[in-house]
GROMACS .gro file of C-alpha atoms in nm:
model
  325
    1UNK     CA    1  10.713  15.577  13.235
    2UNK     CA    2  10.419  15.330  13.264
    3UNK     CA    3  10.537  14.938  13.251
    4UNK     CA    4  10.878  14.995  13.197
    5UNK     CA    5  11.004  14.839  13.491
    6UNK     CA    6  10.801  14.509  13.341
    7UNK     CA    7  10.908  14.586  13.027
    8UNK     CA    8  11.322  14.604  13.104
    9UNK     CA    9  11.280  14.306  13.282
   10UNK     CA   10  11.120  14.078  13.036
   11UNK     CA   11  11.420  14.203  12.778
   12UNK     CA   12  11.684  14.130  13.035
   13UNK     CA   13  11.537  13.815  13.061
   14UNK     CA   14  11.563  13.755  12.721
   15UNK     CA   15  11.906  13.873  12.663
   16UNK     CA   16  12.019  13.623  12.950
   17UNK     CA   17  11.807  13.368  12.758
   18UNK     CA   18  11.937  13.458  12.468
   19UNK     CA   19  11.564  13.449  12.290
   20UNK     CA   20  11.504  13.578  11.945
   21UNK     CA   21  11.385  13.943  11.976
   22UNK     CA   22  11.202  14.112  11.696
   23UNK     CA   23  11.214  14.512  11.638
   24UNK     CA   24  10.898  14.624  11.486
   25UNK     CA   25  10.919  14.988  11.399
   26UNK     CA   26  10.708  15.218  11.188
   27UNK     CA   27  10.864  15.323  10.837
   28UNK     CA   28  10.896  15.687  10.893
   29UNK     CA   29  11.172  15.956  10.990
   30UNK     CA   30  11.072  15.897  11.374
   31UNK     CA   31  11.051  15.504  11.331
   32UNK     CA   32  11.296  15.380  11.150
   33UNK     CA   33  11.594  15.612  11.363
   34UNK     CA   34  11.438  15.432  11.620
   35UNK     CA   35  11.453  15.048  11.469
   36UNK     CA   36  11.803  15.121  11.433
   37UNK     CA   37  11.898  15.255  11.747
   38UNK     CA   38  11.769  14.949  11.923
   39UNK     CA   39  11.972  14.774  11.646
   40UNK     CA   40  12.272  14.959  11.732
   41UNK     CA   41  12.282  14.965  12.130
   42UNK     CA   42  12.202  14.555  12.100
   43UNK     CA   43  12.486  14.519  11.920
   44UNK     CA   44  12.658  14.768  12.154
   45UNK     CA   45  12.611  14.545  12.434
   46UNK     CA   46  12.710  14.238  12.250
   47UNK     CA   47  12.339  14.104  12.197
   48UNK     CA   48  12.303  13.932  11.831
   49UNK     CA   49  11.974  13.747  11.848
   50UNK     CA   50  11.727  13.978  11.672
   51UNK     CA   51  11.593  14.116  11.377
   52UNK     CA   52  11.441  14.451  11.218
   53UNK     CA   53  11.129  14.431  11.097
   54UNK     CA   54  11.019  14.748  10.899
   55UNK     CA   55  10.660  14.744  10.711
   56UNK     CA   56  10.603  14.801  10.350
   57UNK     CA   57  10.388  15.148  10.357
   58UNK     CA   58  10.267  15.045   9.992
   59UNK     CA   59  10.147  14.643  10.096
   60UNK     CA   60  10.110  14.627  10.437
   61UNK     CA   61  10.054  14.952  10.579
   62UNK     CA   62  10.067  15.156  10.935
   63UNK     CA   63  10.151  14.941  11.255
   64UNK     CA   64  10.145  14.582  11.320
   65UNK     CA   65   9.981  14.298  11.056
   66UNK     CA   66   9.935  13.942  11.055
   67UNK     CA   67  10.188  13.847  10.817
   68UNK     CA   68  10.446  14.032  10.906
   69UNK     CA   69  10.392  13.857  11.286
   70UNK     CA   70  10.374  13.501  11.117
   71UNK     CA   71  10.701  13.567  10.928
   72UNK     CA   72  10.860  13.654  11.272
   73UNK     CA   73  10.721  13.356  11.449
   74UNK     CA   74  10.836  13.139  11.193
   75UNK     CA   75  11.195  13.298  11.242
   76UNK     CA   76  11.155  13.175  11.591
   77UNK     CA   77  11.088  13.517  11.773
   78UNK     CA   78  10.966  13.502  12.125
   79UNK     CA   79  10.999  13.888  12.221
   80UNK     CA   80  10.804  14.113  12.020
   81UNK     CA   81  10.939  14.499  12.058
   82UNK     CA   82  10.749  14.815  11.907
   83UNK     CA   83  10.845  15.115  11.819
   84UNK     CA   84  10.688  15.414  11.670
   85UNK     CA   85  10.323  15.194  11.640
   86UNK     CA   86  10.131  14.956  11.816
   87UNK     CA   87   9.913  15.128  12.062
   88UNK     CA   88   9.560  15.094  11.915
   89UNK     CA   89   9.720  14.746  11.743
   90UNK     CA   90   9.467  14.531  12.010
   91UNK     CA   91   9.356  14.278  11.787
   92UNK     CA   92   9.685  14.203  11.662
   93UNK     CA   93   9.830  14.239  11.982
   94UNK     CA   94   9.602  13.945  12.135
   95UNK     CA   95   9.666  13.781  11.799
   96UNK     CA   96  10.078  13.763  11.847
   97UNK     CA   97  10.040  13.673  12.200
   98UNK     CA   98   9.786  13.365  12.101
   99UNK     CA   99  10.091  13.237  11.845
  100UNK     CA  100  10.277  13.262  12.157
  101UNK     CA  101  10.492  13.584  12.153
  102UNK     CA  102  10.527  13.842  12.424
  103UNK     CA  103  10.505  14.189  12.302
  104UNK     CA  104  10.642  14.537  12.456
  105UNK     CA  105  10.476  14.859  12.321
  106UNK     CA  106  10.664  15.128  12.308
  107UNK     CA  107  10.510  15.436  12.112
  108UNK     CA  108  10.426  15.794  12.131
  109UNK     CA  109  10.090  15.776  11.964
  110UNK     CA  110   9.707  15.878  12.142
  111UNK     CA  111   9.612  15.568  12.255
  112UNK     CA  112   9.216  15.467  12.161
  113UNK     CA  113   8.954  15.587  12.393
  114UNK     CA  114   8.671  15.355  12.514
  115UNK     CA  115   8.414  15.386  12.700
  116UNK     CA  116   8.421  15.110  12.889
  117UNK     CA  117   8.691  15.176  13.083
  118UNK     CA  118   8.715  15.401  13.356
  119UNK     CA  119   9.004  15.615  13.248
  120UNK     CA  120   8.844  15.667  12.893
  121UNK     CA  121   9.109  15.466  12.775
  122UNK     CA  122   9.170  15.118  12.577
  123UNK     CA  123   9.537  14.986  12.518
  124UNK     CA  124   9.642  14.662  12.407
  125UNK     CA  125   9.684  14.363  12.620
  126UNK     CA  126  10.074  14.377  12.583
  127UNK     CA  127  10.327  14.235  12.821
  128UNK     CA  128  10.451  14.638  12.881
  129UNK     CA  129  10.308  14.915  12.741
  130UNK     CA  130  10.539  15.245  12.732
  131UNK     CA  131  10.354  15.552  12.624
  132UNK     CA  132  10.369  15.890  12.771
  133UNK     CA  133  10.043  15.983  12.662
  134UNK     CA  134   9.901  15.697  12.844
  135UNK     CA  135   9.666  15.825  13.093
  136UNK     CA  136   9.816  15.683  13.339
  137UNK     CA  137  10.146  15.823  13.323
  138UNK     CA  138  10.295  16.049  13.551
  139UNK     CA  139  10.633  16.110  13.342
  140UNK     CA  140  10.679  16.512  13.313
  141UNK     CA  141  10.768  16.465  12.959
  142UNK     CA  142  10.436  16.354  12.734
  143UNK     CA  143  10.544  16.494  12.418
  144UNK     CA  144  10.901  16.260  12.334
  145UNK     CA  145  10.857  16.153  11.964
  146UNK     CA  146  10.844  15.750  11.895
  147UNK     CA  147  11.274  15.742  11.898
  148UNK     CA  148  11.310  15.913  12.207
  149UNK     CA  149  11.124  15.674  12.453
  150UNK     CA  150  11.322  15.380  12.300
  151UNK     CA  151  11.601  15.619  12.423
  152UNK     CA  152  11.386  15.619  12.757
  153UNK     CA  153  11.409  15.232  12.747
  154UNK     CA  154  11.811  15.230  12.701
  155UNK     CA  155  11.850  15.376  12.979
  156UNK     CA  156  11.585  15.222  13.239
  157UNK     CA  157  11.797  14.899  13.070
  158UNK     CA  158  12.159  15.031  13.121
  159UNK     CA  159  12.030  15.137  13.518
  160UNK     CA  160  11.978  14.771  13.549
  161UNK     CA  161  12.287  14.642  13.365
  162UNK     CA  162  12.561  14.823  13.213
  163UNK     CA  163  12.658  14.492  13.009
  164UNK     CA  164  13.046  14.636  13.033
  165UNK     CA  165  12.934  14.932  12.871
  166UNK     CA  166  13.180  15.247  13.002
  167UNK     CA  167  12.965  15.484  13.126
  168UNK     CA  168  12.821  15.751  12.881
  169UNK     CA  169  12.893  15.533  12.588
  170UNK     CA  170  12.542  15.530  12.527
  171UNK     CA  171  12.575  15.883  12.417
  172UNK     CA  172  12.722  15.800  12.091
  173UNK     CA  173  12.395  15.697  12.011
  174UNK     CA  174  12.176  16.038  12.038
  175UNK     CA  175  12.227  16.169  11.668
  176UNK     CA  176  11.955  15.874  11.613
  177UNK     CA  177  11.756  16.021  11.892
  178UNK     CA  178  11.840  16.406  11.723
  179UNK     CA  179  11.707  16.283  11.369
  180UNK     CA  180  11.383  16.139  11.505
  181UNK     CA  181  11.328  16.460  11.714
  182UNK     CA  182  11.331  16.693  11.469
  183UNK     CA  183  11.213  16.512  11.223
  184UNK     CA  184  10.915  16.420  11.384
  185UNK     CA  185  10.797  16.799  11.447
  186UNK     CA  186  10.765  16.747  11.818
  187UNK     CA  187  10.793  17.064  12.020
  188UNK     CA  188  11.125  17.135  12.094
  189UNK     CA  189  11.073  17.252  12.474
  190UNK     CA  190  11.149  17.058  12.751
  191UNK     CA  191  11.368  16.669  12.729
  192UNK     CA  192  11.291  16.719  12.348
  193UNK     CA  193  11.511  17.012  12.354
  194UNK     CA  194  11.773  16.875  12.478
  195UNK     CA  195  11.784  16.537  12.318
  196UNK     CA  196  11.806  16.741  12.004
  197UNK     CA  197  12.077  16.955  12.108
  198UNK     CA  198  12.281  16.667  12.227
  199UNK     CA  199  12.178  16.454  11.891
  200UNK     CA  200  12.356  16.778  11.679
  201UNK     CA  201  12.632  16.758  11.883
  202UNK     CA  202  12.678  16.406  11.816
  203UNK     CA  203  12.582  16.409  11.446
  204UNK     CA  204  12.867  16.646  11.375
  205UNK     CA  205  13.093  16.448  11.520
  206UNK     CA  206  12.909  16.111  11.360
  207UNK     CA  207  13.094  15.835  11.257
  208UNK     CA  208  12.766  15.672  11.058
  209UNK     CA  209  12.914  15.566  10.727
  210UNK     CA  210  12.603  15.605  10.570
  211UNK     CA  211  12.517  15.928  10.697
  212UNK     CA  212  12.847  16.076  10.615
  213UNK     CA  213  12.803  16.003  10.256
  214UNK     CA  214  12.473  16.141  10.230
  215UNK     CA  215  12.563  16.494  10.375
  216UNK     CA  216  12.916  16.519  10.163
  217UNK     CA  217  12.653  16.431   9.851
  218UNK     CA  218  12.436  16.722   9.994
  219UNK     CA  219  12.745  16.941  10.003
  220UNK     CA  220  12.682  16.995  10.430
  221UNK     CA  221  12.939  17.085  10.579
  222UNK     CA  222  12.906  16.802  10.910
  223UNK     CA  223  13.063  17.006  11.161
  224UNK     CA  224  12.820  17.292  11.156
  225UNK     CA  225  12.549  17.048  11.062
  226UNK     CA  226  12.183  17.263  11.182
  227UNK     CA  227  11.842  17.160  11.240
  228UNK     CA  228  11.744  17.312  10.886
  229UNK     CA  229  11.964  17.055  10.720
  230UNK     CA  230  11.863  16.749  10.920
  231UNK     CA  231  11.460  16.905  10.857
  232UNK     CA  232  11.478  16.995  10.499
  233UNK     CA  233  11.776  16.772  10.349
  234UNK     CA  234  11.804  16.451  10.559
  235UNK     CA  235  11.457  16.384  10.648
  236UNK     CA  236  11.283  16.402  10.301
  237UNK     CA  237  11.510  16.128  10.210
  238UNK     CA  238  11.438  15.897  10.491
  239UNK     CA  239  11.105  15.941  10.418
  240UNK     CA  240  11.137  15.871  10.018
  241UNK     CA  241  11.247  15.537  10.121
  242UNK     CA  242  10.896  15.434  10.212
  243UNK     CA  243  10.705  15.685   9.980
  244UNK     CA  244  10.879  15.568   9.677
  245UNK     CA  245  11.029  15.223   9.788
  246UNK     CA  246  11.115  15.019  10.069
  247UNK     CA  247  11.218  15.175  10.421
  248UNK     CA  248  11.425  14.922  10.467
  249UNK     CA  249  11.692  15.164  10.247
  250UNK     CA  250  11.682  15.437  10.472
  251UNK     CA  251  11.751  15.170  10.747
  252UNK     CA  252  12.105  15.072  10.560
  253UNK     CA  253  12.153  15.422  10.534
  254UNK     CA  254  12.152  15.463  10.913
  255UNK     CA  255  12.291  15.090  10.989
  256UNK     CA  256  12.561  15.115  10.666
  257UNK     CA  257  12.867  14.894  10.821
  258UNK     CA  258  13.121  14.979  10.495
  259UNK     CA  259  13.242  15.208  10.271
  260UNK     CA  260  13.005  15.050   9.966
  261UNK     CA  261  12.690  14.988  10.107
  262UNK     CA  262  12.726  15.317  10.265
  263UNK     CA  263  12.774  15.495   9.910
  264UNK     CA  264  12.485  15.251   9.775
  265UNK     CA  265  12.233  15.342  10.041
  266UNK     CA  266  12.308  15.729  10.001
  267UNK     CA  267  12.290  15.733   9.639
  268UNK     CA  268  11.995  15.508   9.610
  269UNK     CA  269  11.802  15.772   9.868
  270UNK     CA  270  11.897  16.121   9.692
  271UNK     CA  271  11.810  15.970   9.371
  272UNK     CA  272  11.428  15.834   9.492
  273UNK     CA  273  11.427  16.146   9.623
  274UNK     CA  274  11.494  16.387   9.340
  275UNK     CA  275  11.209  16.149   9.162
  276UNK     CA  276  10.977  16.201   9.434
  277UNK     CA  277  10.984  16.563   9.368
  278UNK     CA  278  10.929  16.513   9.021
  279UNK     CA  279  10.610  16.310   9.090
  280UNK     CA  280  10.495  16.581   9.355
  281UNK     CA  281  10.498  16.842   9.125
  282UNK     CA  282  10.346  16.663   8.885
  283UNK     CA  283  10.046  16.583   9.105
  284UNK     CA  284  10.017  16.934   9.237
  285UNK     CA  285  10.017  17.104   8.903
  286UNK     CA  286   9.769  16.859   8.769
  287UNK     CA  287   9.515  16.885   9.109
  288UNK     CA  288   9.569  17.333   9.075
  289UNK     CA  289   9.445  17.261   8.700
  290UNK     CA  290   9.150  17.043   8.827
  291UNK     CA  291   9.061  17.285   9.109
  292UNK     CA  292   9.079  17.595   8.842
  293UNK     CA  293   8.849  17.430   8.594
  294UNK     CA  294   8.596  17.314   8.892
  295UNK     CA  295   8.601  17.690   9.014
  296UNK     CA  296   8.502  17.812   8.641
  297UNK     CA  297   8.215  17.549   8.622
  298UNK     CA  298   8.118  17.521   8.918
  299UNK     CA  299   8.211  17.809   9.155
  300UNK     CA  300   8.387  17.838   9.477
  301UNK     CA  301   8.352  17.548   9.758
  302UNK     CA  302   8.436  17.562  10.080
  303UNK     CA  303   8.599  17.182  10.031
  304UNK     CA  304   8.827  17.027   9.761
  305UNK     CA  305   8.776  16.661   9.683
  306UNK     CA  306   9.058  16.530   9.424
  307UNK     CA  307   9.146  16.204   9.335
  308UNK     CA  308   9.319  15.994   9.066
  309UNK     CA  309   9.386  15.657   9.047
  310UNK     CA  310   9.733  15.752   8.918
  311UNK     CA  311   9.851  15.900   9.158
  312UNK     CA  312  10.090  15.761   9.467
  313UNK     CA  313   9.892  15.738   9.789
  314UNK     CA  314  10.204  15.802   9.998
  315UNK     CA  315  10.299  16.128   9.822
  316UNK     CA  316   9.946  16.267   9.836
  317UNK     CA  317   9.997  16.449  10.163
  318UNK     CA  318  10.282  16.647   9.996
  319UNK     CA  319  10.076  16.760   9.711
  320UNK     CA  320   9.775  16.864   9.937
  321UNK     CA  321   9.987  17.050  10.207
  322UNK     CA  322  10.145  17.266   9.880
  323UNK     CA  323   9.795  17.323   9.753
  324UNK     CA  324   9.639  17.392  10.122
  325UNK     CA  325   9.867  17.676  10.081
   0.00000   0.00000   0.00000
């Protein structure tokens, strides 16, 4: 993958250096998985010095932002890792590196086209950027989803320097990289395939607290856990973290260390949840009404414009994909 040789260097170096390293993911099904598996396989390898950073959807919005860069400066971050987001961040990029932090990319995401450039291409001026989609990449695999190139990056680290680590520890970690998969709607062909395969293997044998408690909640059975129930039980509720609150719930969820916070995290999530279907159906009943009355006045058109100020941005793409049907 392009710069990752640059960027597994500059995080062994700050692992040996012991530098603050801040994990900037996006607050979906694909990037939070993937904030906590870099949580998780730093604290595999005995590495304490860093923090999650996870966006509020509602206040702050997609990818990277000033204040959310400030807050980590000011918690003395040198290393600045995406994940999920990031590649058309340029401005913010430059503006990170000008308060004096070093920043990886690591995303899945088209990167902008320019003009200017020769490959019809413009990415941030990041210490590393890791994209397949880059143009310049000649990894087979160009469609991984955000999760699985950190995945990428675990391993291009654990190449370097097992830290200890026995060897296929690491695998304990896929039912991350199996969530983010196929929640993420990649194609499953190719490495995608089989990082989801191996993440159901693992998630029926996880030992997540937090995920544990969800699924007994959910009445699945973990052992013959399918991609169905990760697609159309687990994943809404990741996602009504962000849509309805903070993603930083569906993080505990994933990162739970006890019994409580476990139970906490997986009761707070089915309950959002059950209220963010409430809400949807709400929306969608009132926008059919709308569209009926519009068709009696006004006639058919071949495009629907609907829009009230009550109603939650985040949920709107729900609503629309059950009326587009």
């Amino acid at each position: 993958l392009p710069d990752m040789e640059k960027g597994v260097e500059r995080i062994l170096k700050a692992i040996e250096g012991n530098e603050r390293i801040g994990i900037w993911s996006d607050y979906d099904a694909d990037g939070i998985p993937g904030g906590a598996l870099l949580h998780d396989f730093f604290k595999l390898i005995g590495f304490t010095n860093f923090e999650n950073y996870i966006p509020d959807r509602h206040s702050e919005g997609y990818g990277l932002n000033k204040e959310g860069i400030e807050s980590l400066k000011n918690s003395a971050v040198t290393l600045l890792i995406t994940i999920d987001c990031g590649i058309r961040d340029i401005a913010l990029t430059e503006y990170a590196k000008e308060l004096g932090l070093d920043v990886i990319i690591t995303d899945h995401h088209e990167p902008a086209s320019s003009a200017d450039n020769s490959n019809g291409e413009e990415i941030p001026k990041a210490h590393a950027v890791i994209n397949p989609k880059r143009v310049d990449s000649v990894y087979p695999e160009k469609i991984l989803c955000g999760t699985g190139v950190v995945w990428k990056m675990i391993q291009a680290i654990l190449s370097k320097n097992r830290f200890g680590l026995e060897e296929g520890k690491e695998k304990w970690l896929l039912d991350l990289v199996g969530i983010a998969t196929l929640s993420d709607m990649v194609p499953l062909v190719g490495e995608n395939r089989v990082l989801s395969h191996f993440g159901l293997k693992v998630l029926r044998k996880t030992k997540r607290k937090g995920l544990t408690k969800l699924l007994s909640m959910l009445k699945i059975d973990k052992q013959n856990l399918s991609e169905d129930d990760i697609g159309f039980m687990v994943t809404p509720r990741i996602n009504a973290a962000s849509r309805m609150g903070h993603p930083k719930d569906a993080f505990e969820l994933l990162t739970a260390e006890t019994e409580a916070s476990a139970e906490a995290a997986a009761l707070h999530l089915n309950n959002i949840n059950n209220e963010r279907k409430v809400i949807v159906a709400h929306i969608t009943k009132e926008a059919k009404k709308m569209i009926r009355e519009r068709i009696l006045n006004f006639g058919e058109r071949p495009v629907i414009v609907l829009g009230n100020p009550e109603w939650k941005p985040s949920l709107l793409g729900l609503a629309s994909n059950s009326i587009a049907e």
